[in-house]
Coordinates of C-alpha atoms and ligand atoms in Angstrom, one line a residue:
M1 CA 141.6 111.6 81.6
I2 CA 139.1 111.4 84.6
R3 CA 139.2 108.0 86.4
R4 CA 136.1 106.7 87.4
P5 CA 136.3 103.6 90.0
L6 CA 137.8 100.6 87.9
L7 CA 136.4 99.7 84.7
A8 CA 134.3 102.5 84.4
Q9 CA 131.6 101.1 82.6
W10 CA 130.9 98.4 85.1
A11 CA 130.5 101.0 87.3
V12 CA 126.8 100.5 88.1
L13 CA 125.2 97.6 91.3
V14 CA 122.2 95.0 93.8
A15 CA 121.4 92.6 94.9
L16 CA 118.5 93.5 96.4
A17 CA 116.5 92.6 93.0
L18 CA 117.4 89.5 92.5
S19 CA 116.4 88.7 95.9
T20 CA 113.1 90.0 95.8
G21 CA 111.1 87.3 93.8
A22 CA 113.3 87.6 90.5
A23 CA 112.1 85.5 88.4
L24 CA 108.4 85.3 88.5
A25 CA 105.4 87.9 88.8
E26 CA 105.2 90.8 85.8
P27 CA 107.8 93.5 87.9
T28 CA 105.4 97.1 87.6
A29 CA 106.8 100.3 87.0
A30 CA 106.9 101.2 90.9
Q31 CA 109.1 98.0 91.2
A32 CA 111.5 99.1 88.7
R33 CA 111.3 102.7 89.9
S34 CA 112.7 101.2 93.6
F35 CA 114.9 99.2 92.0
I36 CA 116.8 102.1 90.2
Q37 CA 116.8 103.5 93.6
A38 CA 118.0 101.1 95.6
A39 CA 120.7 100.8 92.7
E40 CA 122.2 103.9 92.4
T41 CA 122.3 105.0 96.6
R42 CA 124.6 101.2 96.5
L43 CA 126.2 102.5 93.4
E44 CA 126.4 105.5 94.6
D45 CA 128.9 104.3 98.4
L46 CA 131.2 101.6 96.3
A47 CA 132.0 103.5 94.3
I48 CA 133.2 106.1 96.8
R49 CA 134.6 103.5 98.3
A50 CA 136.2 101.9 94.9
Q51 CA 137.6 105.5 94.9
R52 CA 139.3 105.9 98.1
A53 CA 140.2 103.1 97.6
Q54 CA 142.2 103.5 93.8
W55 CA 143.4 106.9 94.7
V56 CA 145.1 107.0 97.6
A57 CA 146.8 103.1 95.0
D58 CA 147.7 105.7 92.3
N59 CA 149.8 107.9 95.2
F60 CA 151.4 104.9 96.4
I61 CA 152.0 103.0 94.9
T62 CA 152.5 99.2 96.6
V63 CA 151.3 95.7 96.9
D64 CA 149.0 96.3 99.5
T65 CA 147.6 99.6 98.1
E66 CA 146.8 97.5 95.3
L67 CA 145.2 95.2 96.4
I68 CA 143.1 96.9 98.5
S69 CA 142.2 98.6 95.9
S70 CA 141.5 95.7 93.6
Q71 CA 139.1 94.3 95.8
A72 CA 137.3 97.6 96.9
S73 CA 137.2 97.3 92.8
E74 CA 135.7 93.9 93.0
Q75 CA 132.8 94.6 95.1
L76 CA 131.8 97.6 92.9
I77 CA 131.9 95.5 89.4
K78 CA 130.4 92.5 91.5
A79 CA 127.4 95.4 92.2
S80 CA 126.8 96.6 89.3
G81 CA 126.9 92.9 87.2
E82 CA 124.1 91.8 89.5
L83 CA 122.5 95.4 89.2
A84 CA 123.2 95.5 85.2
L85 CA 121.3 91.8 84.9
A86 CA 118.9 92.5 87.3
A87 CA 117.4 95.7 85.2
R88 CA 117.0 93.4 82.1
R89 CA 113.9 91.9 83.7
F90 CA 112.3 95.9 83.3
K91 CA 112.3 95.6 79.6
G92 CA 109.1 95.9 78.2
L93 CA 107.7 97.9 81.2
K94 CA 105.9 100.8 80.0
L95 CA 107.9 103.4 81.9
G96 CA 108.6 107.3 82.1
A97 CA 112.0 109.0 79.9
I98 CA 114.1 109.7 82.4
E99 CA 113.6 105.8 84.6
A100 CA 114.2 103.9 80.8
R101 CA 117.8 106.3 80.7
K102 CA 118.6 104.7 84.0
L103 CA 117.9 100.8 83.2
G104 CA 119.9 101.5 80.0
L105 CA 122.9 102.6 81.6
L106 CA 122.5 100.5 84.3
Q107 CA 122.9 97.7 81.9
L108 CA 127.0 99.4 80.2
S109 CA 128.5 96.7 82.0
G110 CA 129.6 92.9 82.0
Y111 CA 128.4 90.4 84.4
L112 CA 131.0 88.1 86.3
S113 CA 128.7 85.7 87.9
Q114 CA 132.0 84.2 90.1
A115 CA 133.8 86.5 92.9
A116 CA 137.4 84.5 91.8
D117 CA 137.2 85.6 88.2
R118 CA 136.2 89.3 88.8
E119 CA 138.8 89.2 91.6
R120 CA 141.1 87.8 89.0
L121 CA 140.2 90.7 86.5
T122 CA 141.0 93.9 89.0
R123 CA 143.7 92.1 90.6
L124 CA 145.7 92.1 86.7
L125 CA 144.1 95.6 86.1
A126 CA 145.5 97.3 89.3
G127 CA 148.6 95.1 88.5
M128 CA 148.8 96.8 84.9
N129 CA 147.8 100.5 86.1
G130 CA 151.1 100.3 88.8
A131 CA 153.7 98.3 86.3
Y132 CA 152.7 101.4 83.7
G133 CA 152.6 103.5 87.0
R134 CA 156.0 102.1 88.1
G135 CA 158.3 101.7 85.1
K136 CA 161.5 102.6 84.7
S137 CA 164.1 102.0 81.6
C138 CA 167.9 101.6 83.1
P139 CA 170.4 101.5 79.7
Q140 CA 173.6 100.3 80.5
D141 CA 175.4 101.3 77.1
G142 CA 174.5 104.3 74.5
P143 CA 173.7 107.7 74.9
L144 CA 171.6 107.4 77.7
K145 CA 174.1 105.6 80.0
P146 CA 173.8 107.2 83.4
A147 CA 176.6 109.0 84.2
T148 CA 175.7 106.7 87.5
P149 CA 175.6 103.2 87.3
G150 CA 172.2 101.3 87.4
D151 CA 170.5 104.4 88.0
C152 CA 167.1 104.8 85.8
L153 CA 165.0 106.6 83.3
D154 CA 161.0 106.9 84.4
L155 CA 158.5 107.8 82.4
G156 CA 158.7 111.8 82.0
A157 CA 162.3 111.2 82.1
L158 CA 162.0 109.5 79.0
E159 CA 159.3 112.1 78.2
Q160 CA 162.1 114.7 78.6
V161 CA 164.5 113.4 76.1
M162 CA 161.2 112.6 73.6
A163 CA 160.3 116.6 73.8
E164 CA 163.8 117.8 74.0
S165 CA 166.8 115.6 71.7
R166 CA 167.8 116.2 68.1
D167 CA 170.0 112.7 68.6
P168 CA 168.3 109.8 66.6
A169 CA 170.8 107.6 68.9
A170 CA 169.8 109.1 72.0
L171 CA 165.4 109.1 70.8
K172 CA 165.6 106.0 69.6
Q173 CA 167.0 104.6 72.9
A174 CA 164.4 106.2 75.6
W175 CA 161.3 104.6 72.8
L176 CA 162.9 101.4 73.3
G177 CA 163.7 101.7 76.7
W178 CA 159.9 103.0 77.3
H179 CA 157.7 100.5 74.9
E180 CA 159.7 97.0 76.5
V181 CA 158.1 98.0 80.1
A182 CA 155.0 96.8 78.7
R183 CA 156.8 93.5 77.6
S184 CA 156.2 92.6 81.6
Y185 CA 152.3 92.6 81.7
K186 CA 151.3 91.8 77.9
D187 CA 150.3 88.1 79.4
D188 CA 148.5 89.9 82.3
Y189 CA 146.1 91.5 79.6
V190 CA 146.0 89.0 77.7
A191 CA 144.3 87.1 80.4
Y192 CA 141.8 90.6 81.5
T193 CA 141.4 90.6 78.1
A194 CA 139.2 86.8 78.1
L195 CA 137.6 88.0 81.6
A196 CA 136.4 91.3 80.5
N197 CA 135.3 89.8 77.1
Q198 CA 133.5 86.9 79.1
G199 CA 132.0 89.7 81.7
A200 CA 130.4 91.3 78.2
R201 CA 128.9 88.2 76.9
A202 CA 126.8 87.2 79.9
M203 CA 125.3 90.6 78.9
G204 CA 124.5 90.2 75.9
Y205 CA 127.3 91.8 74.2
R206 CA 129.3 90.3 71.6
D207 CA 131.8 91.3 73.3
N208 CA 133.5 94.0 75.8
G209 CA 134.1 96.8 72.6
A210 CA 130.7 96.0 71.2
L211 CA 130.1 97.1 74.8
W212 CA 132.1 100.2 75.2
R213 CA 130.3 101.0 71.5
S214 CA 127.2 100.8 72.8
G215 CA 127.9 103.8 75.5
Y216 CA 127.3 106.5 72.5
D217 CA 122.9 106.6 72.7
M218 CA 123.0 104.5 69.4
P219 CA 122.7 101.2 67.7
E220 CA 127.0 99.7 68.0
Q221 CA 127.3 98.6 64.6
A222 CA 126.2 102.7 64.3
F223 CA 128.6 104.0 66.2
A224 CA 131.8 102.1 64.3
A225 CA 130.5 104.1 61.4
D226 CA 130.6 107.7 63.0
M227 CA 133.9 106.8 64.0
E228 CA 135.0 106.1 60.1
R229 CA 133.4 109.1 58.6
L230 CA 134.9 111.7 60.7
W231 CA 138.3 110.0 60.8
R232 CA 137.9 110.3 56.8
Q233 CA 136.6 113.9 57.0
V234 CA 139.4 114.6 58.9
Q235 CA 142.1 112.9 57.1
P236 CA 143.5 115.1 54.7
L237 CA 144.2 117.5 56.9
Y238 CA 145.9 115.3 58.0
A239 CA 147.7 113.5 55.5
E240 CA 148.8 117.5 54.8
L241 CA 150.5 117.9 57.6
L242 CA 152.5 114.8 57.8
R243 CA 153.8 115.5 54.5
Y244 CA 154.5 118.6 55.6
A245 CA 156.4 117.4 58.9
R246 CA 157.8 114.7 55.8
F247 CA 159.9 117.7 54.6
K248 CA 161.2 118.8 58.3
L249 CA 162.3 116.0 59.3
R250 CA 164.2 114.8 56.1
Q251 CA 166.3 118.6 56.1
T252 CA 166.6 118.1 60.1
Y253 CA 166.8 114.2 60.4
G254 CA 167.9 113.5 56.7
R255 CA 166.8 111.3 53.6
D256 CA 168.5 108.3 55.4
L257 CA 166.6 108.1 58.3
V258 CA 163.7 109.9 56.8
P259 CA 161.9 108.4 54.0
A260 CA 160.7 109.7 50.6
Q261 CA 157.3 108.1 51.0
G262 CA 156.3 105.0 53.5
P263 CA 156.0 105.3 57.2
I264 CA 158.2 107.6 58.9
P265 CA 160.2 106.4 61.9
A266 CA 158.0 106.9 65.4
H267 CA 161.4 108.0 66.9
L268 CA 161.6 110.8 65.3
F269 CA 158.1 112.9 66.4
G270 CA 159.1 114.8 70.0
N271 CA 157.1 111.7 71.8
L272 CA 156.9 108.4 73.0
W273 CA 153.3 108.3 70.7
S274 CA 154.3 110.6 68.1
Q275 CA 150.4 111.7 69.1
S276 CA 151.3 115.0 69.9
W277 CA 153.7 116.4 67.5
E278 CA 154.1 119.9 69.8
Y279 CA 158.5 119.5 70.7
L280 CA 158.9 119.0 66.8
Y281 CA 157.8 123.0 66.6
P282 CA 161.5 124.5 66.5
L283 CA 162.2 122.3 64.0
L284 CA 158.5 122.8 61.3
R285 CA 158.2 126.7 62.3
P286 CA 157.6 128.4 59.1
E287 CA 160.6 129.7 57.2
G288 CA 161.3 133.1 57.8
S289 CA 158.7 133.9 60.7
A290 CA 159.5 135.3 63.5
P291 CA 160.1 132.8 66.2
G292 CA 155.8 132.8 68.7
F293 CA 156.0 133.5 71.8
D294 CA 157.2 130.8 74.3
L295 CA 155.1 129.8 77.2
S296 CA 157.2 126.8 78.6
R297 CA 159.9 129.7 79.2
V298 CA 158.8 131.9 80.7
L299 CA 157.1 129.3 83.5
A300 CA 160.3 128.3 83.8
Q301 CA 162.0 131.3 84.3
R302 CA 159.7 133.1 86.2
P303 CA 159.5 131.0 88.3
V304 CA 155.6 130.3 88.2
S305 CA 155.2 126.9 90.9
P306 CA 152.8 123.9 89.6
K307 CA 150.2 125.0 92.6
E308 CA 149.9 129.0 90.4
M309 CA 150.1 127.1 87.2
V310 CA 146.3 125.4 88.5
R311 CA 145.2 129.0 90.4
I312 CA 146.5 130.2 86.5
G313 CA 143.8 127.2 85.2
E314 CA 141.2 127.8 88.0
G315 CA 140.8 132.0 86.8
F316 CA 139.9 131.5 83.5
Y317 CA 136.9 129.3 84.6
T318 CA 135.5 131.6 87.2
S319 CA 136.5 134.9 84.4
L320 CA 132.7 132.2 82.7
G321 CA 130.9 132.7 85.9
L322 CA 131.5 129.7 87.5
E323 CA 132.7 128.6 91.1
P324 CA 136.1 128.9 92.5
L325 CA 137.4 125.7 93.6
P326 CA 136.8 123.9 96.6
P327 CA 139.7 124.6 99.9
S328 CA 139.7 121.0 99.3
F329 CA 141.2 120.7 96.1
W330 CA 144.0 122.1 97.2
E331 CA 144.9 120.2 100.1
R332 CA 144.2 116.8 98.7
S333 CA 145.2 117.3 95.1
L334 CA 148.6 116.2 94.0
F335 CA 150.7 118.6 91.7
V336 CA 154.3 118.0 92.2
K337 CA 155.5 114.8 91.0
P338 CA 156.6 112.9 94.7
Q339 CA 160.7 112.0 95.6
D340 CA 160.4 109.5 97.9
R341 CA 157.6 107.4 96.6
E342 CA 156.2 105.5 93.6
V343 CA 153.0 107.1 91.3
V344 CA 150.8 106.7 88.4
C345 CA 151.9 110.4 86.8
H346 CA 149.7 110.3 84.2
A347 CA 147.4 113.6 85.0
S348 CA 143.6 112.9 86.2
A349 CA 141.1 114.5 87.6
W350 CA 138.9 112.2 90.3
N351 CA 135.8 113.4 92.2
L352 CA 136.3 111.5 95.4
T353 CA 132.6 111.8 96.4
E354 CA 130.8 112.2 93.5
S355 CA 130.5 115.9 94.3
D356 CA 132.2 117.5 97.1
D357 CA 135.6 116.8 96.7
P358 CA 137.2 116.5 93.4
R359 CA 141.2 116.4 92.5
I360 CA 143.4 115.7 90.1
K361 CA 146.3 114.3 90.1
M362 CA 149.6 115.6 88.1
C363 CA 152.9 115.3 88.0
I364 CA 153.2 119.2 87.5
R365 CA 156.2 120.8 85.2
P366 CA 155.9 124.3 84.2
T367 CA 155.5 123.7 80.6
D368 CA 153.1 125.3 77.5
E369 CA 152.3 121.4 77.6
D370 CA 151.3 120.6 81.0
F371 CA 149.3 124.7 81.4
L372 CA 147.2 123.8 78.3
T373 CA 146.4 120.0 80.3
I374 CA 145.5 121.3 83.8
H375 CA 143.2 122.9 82.0
H376 CA 142.1 120.1 80.6
E377 CA 141.5 118.0 84.4
L378 CA 140.0 121.1 85.5
G379 CA 137.3 120.8 82.6
H380 CA 136.9 117.5 84.3
V381 CA 136.7 118.8 87.6
Y382 CA 134.0 121.3 85.9
Y383 CA 132.1 119.3 85.0
D384 CA 131.8 116.7 87.8
L385 CA 130.6 119.7 89.6
A386 CA 128.1 120.8 87.4
Y387 CA 126.1 118.1 87.6
R388 CA 126.1 117.1 91.4
Q389 CA 122.8 118.1 91.8
Q390 CA 122.1 115.0 89.1
S391 CA 121.0 111.9 90.4
K392 CA 124.1 109.0 90.3
L393 CA 123.3 107.4 87.2
F394 CA 124.0 111.1 85.3
R395 CA 126.6 112.0 86.4
A396 CA 128.7 111.6 84.0
G397 CA 129.3 113.1 80.6
A398 CA 126.7 113.6 78.3
N399 CA 129.1 110.5 76.8
D400 CA 132.8 110.2 77.9
G401 CA 133.6 112.3 74.0
F402 CA 132.4 115.4 76.2
H403 CA 134.0 115.0 79.2
E404 CA 137.4 114.8 77.3
A405 CA 136.0 118.1 75.0
I406 CA 135.3 120.3 78.4
G407 CA 138.8 121.3 79.3
D408 CA 140.1 121.1 76.1
T409 CA 137.9 124.1 74.8
V410 CA 138.6 125.8 77.5
A411 CA 141.9 125.2 76.3
L412 CA 141.7 126.8 73.1
S413 CA 141.0 130.5 74.2
V414 CA 144.4 130.5 75.9
T415 CA 145.3 133.1 73.0
P416 CA 148.3 135.5 72.9
D417 CA 146.0 137.2 74.1
Y418 CA 144.9 136.4 76.5
L419 CA 148.1 135.6 78.0
R420 CA 148.8 139.0 77.3
Q421 CA 145.5 140.4 80.0
I422 CA 146.7 137.8 83.0
G423 CA 150.4 139.0 82.5
L424 CA 152.3 135.3 81.2
M425 CA 152.9 137.3 77.6
S426 CA 154.2 140.5 77.8
A427 CA 153.7 143.3 75.2
R428 CA 156.8 142.7 73.8
D429 CA 157.3 139.2 73.6
P430 CA 155.8 138.7 69.8
A431 CA 153.1 136.8 69.6
G432 CA 153.6 134.9 65.9
D433 CA 151.6 134.9 63.4
D434 CA 148.0 133.2 62.6
I435 CA 150.0 130.5 59.9
D436 CA 152.6 130.1 63.3
A437 CA 150.1 129.8 65.7
L438 CA 148.0 127.6 64.2
L439 CA 150.7 125.2 62.6
K440 CA 151.6 125.2 66.8
Q441 CA 148.3 124.3 67.7
A442 CA 147.8 122.3 64.5
L443 CA 151.0 119.9 66.2
Q444 CA 149.3 119.2 69.0
K445 CA 145.4 118.6 67.3
I446 CA 145.2 117.6 63.6
A447 CA 148.4 115.3 64.6
F448 CA 146.9 112.7 67.6
L449 CA 143.8 112.9 65.3
P450 CA 145.0 109.2 63.7
F451 CA 146.7 108.0 67.0
A452 CA 142.7 108.3 68.8
Y453 CA 141.0 106.7 66.0
L454 CA 143.5 104.0 65.8
V455 CA 144.1 103.1 69.3
D456 CA 140.6 101.4 69.4
Q457 CA 140.4 100.1 66.3
W458 CA 143.5 97.9 67.6
R459 CA 140.6 97.2 71.0
W460 CA 138.0 96.8 68.9
Q461 CA 139.8 93.8 67.1
V462 CA 141.4 92.9 70.4
Y463 CA 138.3 92.7 72.2
G464 CA 136.5 90.9 68.4
G465 CA 139.0 88.0 68.9
Q466 CA 140.6 89.3 65.0
V467 CA 144.1 90.1 66.7
K468 CA 145.4 87.1 68.7
P469 CA 147.8 87.8 70.4
E470 CA 150.7 86.6 68.6
D471 CA 149.9 88.5 66.1
F472 CA 149.8 91.7 68.7
D473 CA 152.1 94.6 67.7
A474 CA 152.1 92.7 64.1
S475 CA 148.6 94.3 63.7
W476 CA 149.5 97.1 66.1
W477 CA 152.0 98.2 63.7
R478 CA 149.7 97.7 60.7
L479 CA 147.7 100.5 61.9
R480 CA 149.9 102.0 63.0
E481 CA 151.5 102.7 59.7
Q482 CA 148.2 102.9 57.6
V483 CA 146.8 105.1 59.2
Q484 CA 149.0 107.2 61.2
G485 CA 152.1 106.0 59.2
V486 CA 154.6 105.8 61.5
S487 CA 157.0 103.1 61.6
R488 CA 158.6 101.3 64.7
P489 CA 162.0 102.4 65.0
E490 CA 163.5 99.0 64.8
P491 CA 161.7 95.6 63.8
A492 CA 159.6 94.1 66.6
R493 CA 160.9 91.6 68.8
P494 CA 158.6 88.1 69.8
G495 CA 156.4 88.5 72.8
G496 CA 156.7 92.2 73.2
F497 CA 153.4 94.4 73.4
D498 CA 153.9 97.8 72.1
A499 CA 150.2 99.3 73.0
G500 CA 150.4 98.1 75.8
A501 CA 153.4 101.5 76.3
K502 CA 150.4 103.5 76.1
Y503 CA 148.4 104.3 79.8
H504 CA 144.9 104.3 78.0
V505 CA 146.2 100.6 77.0
A506 CA 147.2 99.3 80.8
S507 CA 144.9 100.9 82.6
D508 CA 141.9 99.8 80.4
T509 CA 140.4 102.9 79.4
S510 CA 138.7 103.6 75.6
Y511 CA 139.7 105.9 73.6
A512 CA 137.8 106.8 71.2
R513 CA 136.0 109.4 73.7
Y514 CA 140.3 111.2 73.2
F515 CA 138.8 111.6 68.9
L516 CA 135.5 112.5 69.3
A517 CA 136.7 115.2 72.1
H518 CA 139.0 116.6 69.3
L519 CA 135.9 117.0 67.0
L520 CA 133.5 118.1 69.9
Q521 CA 136.1 120.6 71.1
F522 CA 136.3 123.0 67.7
Q523 CA 131.9 122.9 67.4
F524 CA 131.9 123.8 71.2
H525 CA 134.7 126.4 70.8
R526 CA 132.7 127.6 67.6
A527 CA 130.0 127.8 69.6
L528 CA 130.6 129.8 72.8
C529 CA 132.4 132.2 70.7
R530 CA 129.1 132.6 69.2
E531 CA 127.8 133.4 72.6
A532 CA 130.8 135.7 73.6
R533 CA 130.2 137.7 70.2
Q534 CA 133.8 137.2 69.2
T535 CA 133.8 137.6 65.1
G536 CA 137.0 136.7 63.9
P537 CA 139.0 134.2 63.5
L538 CA 138.0 131.2 65.6
H539 CA 141.9 130.9 66.3
R540 CA 141.8 134.4 67.5
C541 CA 139.0 133.8 69.6
S542 CA 139.1 133.6 73.2
I543 CA 135.9 133.3 75.1
F544 CA 138.1 134.2 79.0
G545 CA 135.5 136.5 80.3
S546 CA 132.5 136.0 78.6
R547 CA 129.5 134.9 81.6
A548 CA 127.0 135.4 78.1
A549 CA 130.0 131.5 77.0
G550 CA 130.4 130.5 80.6
A551 CA 126.4 130.3 81.5
K552 CA 125.7 128.7 77.6
F553 CA 128.2 126.4 78.2
Q554 CA 127.7 125.6 82.6
A555 CA 123.6 125.0 81.0
M556 CA 125.2 122.1 78.7
L557 CA 127.7 120.8 81.5
Q558 CA 124.3 120.7 84.7
M559 CA 122.6 118.2 82.6
G560 CA 125.6 115.3 83.0
A561 CA 124.2 112.6 81.2
S562 CA 120.4 112.5 82.0
K563 CA 119.5 113.3 78.1
P564 CA 121.0 111.4 74.9
W565 CA 124.2 113.2 73.8
P566 CA 122.8 115.1 70.8
E567 CA 120.6 117.0 72.8
A568 CA 123.5 118.4 74.9
L569 CA 125.8 119.4 72.1
Q570 CA 122.3 120.7 70.7
A571 CA 122.0 123.1 73.7
L572 CA 124.9 124.5 73.2
T573 CA 125.5 124.3 69.9
G574 CA 122.5 123.9 67.7
E575 CA 123.7 121.0 66.0
R576 CA 122.6 117.8 66.6
Q577 CA 126.0 115.7 65.4
V578 CA 129.6 115.0 66.0
D579 CA 131.2 117.1 62.9
G580 CA 134.8 117.7 61.9
G581 CA 133.5 121.1 60.1
A582 CA 134.2 123.2 63.3
L583 CA 137.8 122.2 63.0
I584 CA 138.3 122.4 59.6
E585 CA 137.1 125.3 59.8
Y586 CA 139.7 126.5 62.5
F587 CA 142.7 125.8 60.6
A588 CA 141.2 126.4 56.8
P589 CA 144.0 128.9 56.3
L590 CA 146.7 126.7 57.6
Q591 CA 145.6 124.9 55.2
T592 CA 145.7 126.5 52.1
W593 CA 149.1 127.1 53.4
L594 CA 150.8 123.6 54.2
G595 CA 149.1 123.0 50.4
R596 CA 151.5 126.3 48.7
E597 CA 153.9 125.7 51.4
N598 CA 153.6 121.7 50.3
A599 CA 154.6 122.6 46.6
R600 CA 157.4 124.4 47.1
L601 CA 159.0 122.1 49.3
Q602 CA 158.1 118.8 46.9
S603 CA 160.3 121.4 44.1
L604 CA 163.4 121.6 46.2
D605 CA 162.7 117.9 47.5
P606 CA 161.0 116.2 44.6
E607 CA 162.4 112.3 45.6
V608 CA 159.1 112.7 47.3
R609 CA 156.3 112.0 45.8
P610 CA 153.2 114.0 45.0
Ligands
LIG1 N1 145.3 113.0 81.3 C1 144.5 113.6 79.9 C2 143.9 111.9 79.6 O1 145.0 111.1 80.0 C3 146.1 114.4 79.5 C4 146.8 114.0 79.6 O2 148.1 113.6 79.9 O3 147.6 113.5 78.1 O4 143.3 112.3 78.3
LIG2 N1 145.5 112.5 77.7 C1 145.7 111.8 76.6 C2 146.7 111.7 76.2 O1 147.5 111.2 77.9 C3 145.1 112.5 75.2 O2 145.5 113.7 75.1 O3 146.8 110.1 75.9
ZN3 ZN1 140.5 114.0 80.5

């Protein structure tokens, strides 16, 4: 994710406009321009302060850093709320496209008039963020019982159990242990969402979900409809993959644990949120295929240090003609989990002065997963660097889905051929065949789609008031069962907050962006491969070393948010719509294979309905 000051959507500001006789005379275009300029200056200053404070809070979780960070955020949302309100004055005025766009962007914010409300809101958010970062499970018995009584497992340790263990009891204990953590901040989340709604309504939005949906250059209802259209487009592919996973999981975990139909227990997918299934690869590998290349093994055995992993990532970007990262990046980033303090380990990218102080913060382990996440985070960094010449309000992604898609696009080019070229893989290492490679990719990219879709389906309902706090778990699991096809390992107990076990809920970061990003990255990849004159199948294309692709990419990145996103998309791909077609094309050979393989497995396991 990209870390903006708390409440990215509020992140815009100014008292000036309010003080300059707002109500009386009709405003002029000249006043609008000077208002915008003052707003950008003020916002930039407060955003930097809030970023710095939050960087420290996330790197040293204590009551004090949390408070300092929430105070800085309060200043920022005060300003952004006032500016949003003041920007309305210029409605109806004839302005240039740039000014009109900036006034629109300024109004994508909530407004809380009372200092007490703003303080409460920012403290609640900083508190949940810290609680997530500190979260631990301390088993007293069961398979995860520690050798030293009282020892606890942090998120990283629990994720490792999920990834590596094949003992359903251990998996379940890790899963339940992590999901207990969120219970402690459920009430805070409820209070937080009420305040966020209050702020959104003061700006004329129906609720905070509507405010979120308004950030896509189209009416919010149209955006909701578009999300549904896209999910329908890719759902059949997911259904095929889930069906395949069901057959294979039944072989591993037995028919009692993995039902012939209906949702499958969520703790069996190798991941705390069942959102990415790459750790199931050894179980789901096509029968009879030679095992593919194991990058995690190589990274751990050489060993390749976390910093070297980031250097390799940087090397991909510079091969496209992009600039090397500045020395400050290497000095100031966090690459390794510190042993002596609490940090928020969820990977993120930052830019502290908004132009020349980029950093990432990540607790890197020598795994394939983290290697790809590094490329993801560097995508944010390079986007930030590319649009630094834009003015403050345009220094953002074309939309937030674009921001999440950049690094993933680059990571799609991390192919066996590329790994050979840079010497991480040797000529003797098996590359795996196409189906094997596509399956590995699908376990990340296709498995993720329903999860990415449903997180905000749920939050839109929470913000919209259709889901009440007493129904949080019930409504969350209805969606997880219907959309993702996974079920809670055990019935929920009252007062739980399973959605809050996901970082983006605890930190109130919208999630539709990841759904969009997972479709956009294939559109970007297809266009860049064309530019790089790669004519083979999409999954074998790597744009590594292609200056032509790099230039085309950079041209879009430099636009930042200065144009409506369809224009940015068109500049790179010639298309103007988000479309699942590129993803479907990428996985076409796998879809055919899954159809055949599922039919075969069905004949061996006829209890599973066609
Ligand atoms: N920080 C990234 C995400 O939230 C990648 C990750 O940690 O999975 O976008
Ligand atoms: N980074 C995002 C997450 O952790 C999407 O993969 O959920
Ligand atoms: Zn990201």
